[in-house]
Amino acid sequence: MKSACSVFIMLVLSFGCAEKSKNSDASSSREKPAGMVWIPGGDFTMGTDERDAYEHERPAHGVRVKGFWMDETEVTNEQFKKFTDATNYITVAERKPTWEELSRQLPPGTPKPPDSLLVPGSLVFHAPEQPVMLNDYTQWWEWKKGVNWQHPEGPDSNLDGKWNHPVVHIAYEDALAYATWAGKRLPTEAEWEFASRGGQEQQRYSWGSEVSPQGKFMANTFQGSFPTRNLAEDGFASSSPVKTFPANNYGLYDMIGNVWEWTSDWYDATYFQSLARMAITEDPKGPAKSYDPNEPYAQKRVTKGGSFLCASNYCVNYRPSARQGTSVDSGQSHIGFRCVKDAH
């Protein structure tokens, strides 16, 4: 995932300038937090050795996680509004960016954009009117001022009819602030992947080996030819209400598709290579720092699950092992989150 600031600058310049649980924890004696489900601890194979996957998902390696509670859905607009009403919190997308902040994640010598363009806003997907090269993401991402979680498509848009959709345009610190307020935390990448698999040992999808078993849509993804032609055969061209598609075996909804979800791990494209040297890693918390050879200055955390923009011809990221690094400053129209809570 390209950083919001790098996309912003490029746009500015272009315009002018239970995995099956072993050792599982019993949850029957635990008091169930509202809206959460118990995820039993256990061993599982994280990552993948599949040929049809991305290099940073490899190699598959053994991991053990302790049991934890997890939100059954992505945090919704309604839930996020309760947080902002209670705290008067202002999200990153609602704040005026400064060049000092932006320049930290860009190569030295990157031209400073005009001050008139340093305004609150976020990145919104728009479908090009004609076919484009898939290596130029600026063809389908547009920086819009006035876009934020309350105005997801533009300053004149609102949340009417979308209160039960996942909240989007959420930067990492926004998700962290909500989790802290709620008495929870963000999941580690290992916890997230374990939960997404739902006890399915090394299946390609959360529900099995077929993307649409017996023709049934199991998640909100992109059907058609990305980015120009969205057939919306699953019923949704953008986000969908939570609980629209079937839950996995742990009772979790939208662990695949709908919106990408933040985890607490720093993103390192080579991290799994270090874990594979050990027979099993207990509760990994991610690497010590961010490393993306394609954007060495960007500070990225791992996002998981894919979104309504993941298509078979572009990014097949609607799988449990799929992962990508997202700049911590990024608020985009397909990034949200859910929280977890420790057993004690």
CSV table of C-alpha atoms in Angstrom, one decimal, residues 118-243:
chain,number,residue,atom,x,y,z
A,118,LEU,CA,-1.7,21.3,2.4
A,119,VAL,CA,-5.3,21.0,3.5
A,120,PRO,CA,-7.2,18.3,5.4
A,121,GLY,CA,-8.3,15.4,3.2
A,122,SER,CA,-7.8,11.8,2.2
A,123,LEU,CA,-7.5,9.4,-0.7
A,124,VAL,CA,-10.6,8.3,-2.6
A,125,PHE,CA,-10.9,5.6,-5.2
A,126,HIS,CA,-12.3,6.7,-8.6
A,127,ALA,CA,-12.6,4.4,-11.6
A,128,PRO,CA,-10.8,5.6,-14.7
A,129,GLU,CA,-13.0,6.1,-17.8
A,130,GLN,CA,-10.6,4.1,-20.0
A,131,PRO,CA,-8.1,1.3,-19.5
A,132,VAL,CA,-4.9,2.3,-17.7
A,133,MET,CA,-1.5,0.7,-16.9
A,134,LEU,CA,-1.8,-1.2,-13.6
A,135,ASN,CA,1.6,0.0,-12.3
A,136,ASP,CA,0.4,3.6,-12.0
A,137,TYR,CA,-1.8,3.8,-8.9
A,138,THR,CA,-2.3,7.6,-9.4
A,139,GLN,CA,-4.8,6.7,-12.2
A,140,TRP,CA,-7.4,5.5,-9.6
A,141,TRP,CA,-6.5,7.3,-6.4
A,142,GLU,CA,-7.6,10.9,-6.0
A,143,TRP,CA,-6.6,13.2,-3.1
A,144,LYS,CA,-9.7,15.1,-2.1
A,145,LYS,CA,-9.8,17.9,0.4
A,146,GLY,CA,-12.6,17.6,2.9
A,147,VAL,CA,-12.7,13.8,2.8
A,148,ASN,CA,-12.7,12.0,6.2
A,149,TRP,CA,-14.7,9.4,8.0
A,150,GLN,CA,-17.8,11.6,8.2
A,151,HIS,CA,-17.6,12.6,4.6
A,152,PRO,CA,-16.2,9.4,2.9
A,153,GLU,CA,-16.6,10.4,-0.8
A,154,GLY,CA,-16.2,14.1,-0.6
A,155,PRO,CA,-17.1,17.2,1.5
A,156,ASP,CA,-20.7,17.0,0.4
A,157,SER,CA,-21.1,13.3,1.2
A,158,ASN,CA,-22.4,11.9,4.5
A,159,LEU,CA,-23.1,8.7,6.3
A,160,ASP,CA,-26.8,8.4,5.6
A,161,GLY,CA,-27.5,4.7,5.2
A,162,LYS,CA,-24.0,3.8,6.1
A,163,TRP,CA,-24.0,3.8,9.9
A,164,ASN,CA,-23.6,0.0,9.9
A,165,HIS,CA,-20.7,0.1,7.3
A,166,PRO,CA,-17.1,-0.1,8.4
A,167,VAL,CA,-15.6,3.3,9.3
A,168,VAL,CA,-12.9,4.3,6.7
A,169,HIS,CA,-10.3,7.0,6.2
A,170,ILE,CA,-8.8,5.8,9.4
A,171,ALA,CA,-5.0,6.3,9.9
A,172,TYR,CA,-3.1,4.0,12.3
A,173,GLU,CA,-3.2,6.5,15.2
A,174,ASP,CA,-6.9,6.9,14.8
A,175,ALA,CA,-7.5,3.2,15.2
A,176,LEU,CA,-5.1,3.1,18.2
A,177,ALA,CA,-6.9,6.0,19.9
A,178,TYR,CA,-10.3,4.2,19.5
A,179,ALA,CA,-8.9,0.9,20.8
A,180,THR,CA,-7.4,2.6,23.8
A,181,TRP,CA,-10.7,4.4,24.6
A,182,ALA,CA,-12.6,1.1,24.3
A,183,GLY,CA,-10.3,-0.7,26.7
A,184,LYS,CA,-9.0,-2.9,23.9
A,185,ARG,CA,-6.0,-3.0,21.5
A,186,LEU,CA,-5.2,-3.6,17.9
A,187,PRO,CA,-4.5,-7.3,16.9
A,188,THR,CA,-1.0,-8.5,16.1
A,189,GLU,CA,-0.6,-9.8,12.5
A,190,ALA,CA,-0.3,-13.3,13.9
A,191,GLU,CA,-3.5,-13.0,15.9
A,192,TRP,CA,-5.4,-11.5,13.0
A,193,GLU,CA,-4.3,-14.3,10.6
A,194,PHE,CA,-5.0,-17.0,13.1
A,195,ALA,CA,-8.5,-15.6,13.6
A,196,SER,CA,-9.1,-15.1,9.9
A,197,ARG,CA,-8.4,-18.7,9.1
A,198,GLY,CA,-11.2,-19.9,11.4
A,199,GLY,CA,-9.6,-23.2,12.1
A,200,GLN,CA,-9.0,-24.0,8.4
A,201,GLU,CA,-5.5,-25.4,8.1
A,202,GLN,CA,-3.7,-23.7,5.2
A,203,GLN,CA,-6.8,-23.2,3.1
A,204,ARG,CA,-6.5,-20.5,0.5
A,205,TYR,CA,-9.5,-18.7,1.8
A,206,SER,CA,-11.1,-18.3,5.2
A,207,TRP,CA,-13.9,-20.7,4.2
A,208,GLY,CA,-12.0,-23.3,2.1
A,209,SER,CA,-10.2,-23.7,-1.2
A,210,GLU,CA,-12.8,-22.1,-3.6
A,211,VAL,CA,-13.3,-18.4,-3.8
A,212,SER,CA,-17.1,-18.8,-4.5
A,213,PRO,CA,-18.2,-22.3,-3.5
A,214,GLN,CA,-21.3,-23.3,-5.5
A,215,GLY,CA,-21.4,-19.8,-6.9
A,216,LYS,CA,-22.0,-18.2,-3.5
A,217,PHE,CA,-20.2,-14.9,-2.7
A,218,MET,CA,-18.4,-15.2,0.6
A,219,ALA,CA,-16.9,-11.7,0.9
A,220,ASN,CA,-17.1,-8.2,-0.6
A,221,THR,CA,-14.5,-8.0,-3.3
A,222,PHE,CA,-14.1,-6.6,-6.8
A,223,GLN,CA,-15.6,-8.5,-9.7
A,224,GLY,CA,-14.7,-7.4,-13.2
A,225,SER,CA,-11.6,-5.8,-14.6
A,226,PHE,CA,-9.9,-3.5,-12.0
A,227,PRO,CA,-9.9,-0.5,-11.9
A,228,THR,CA,-12.2,0.4,-14.8
A,229,ARG,CA,-15.0,-2.1,-14.8
A,230,ASN,CA,-16.7,-3.1,-11.5
A,231,LEU,CA,-19.5,-5.6,-12.2
A,232,ALA,CA,-20.5,-5.5,-8.5
A,233,GLU,CA,-21.9,-9.1,-8.9
A,234,ASP,CA,-21.7,-9.5,-5.1
A,235,GLY,CA,-24.1,-6.6,-4.7
A,236,PHE,CA,-21.6,-3.9,-3.7
A,237,ALA,CA,-19.4,-1.5,-5.6
A,238,SER,CA,-17.9,-0.1,-2.4
A,239,SER,CA,-18.2,-1.1,1.2
A,240,SER,CA,-21.1,-3.2,2.5
A,241,PRO,CA,-22.9,-3.3,5.9
A,242,VAL,CA,-21.1,-5.5,8.4
A,243,LYS,CA,-22.6,-9.0,8.7
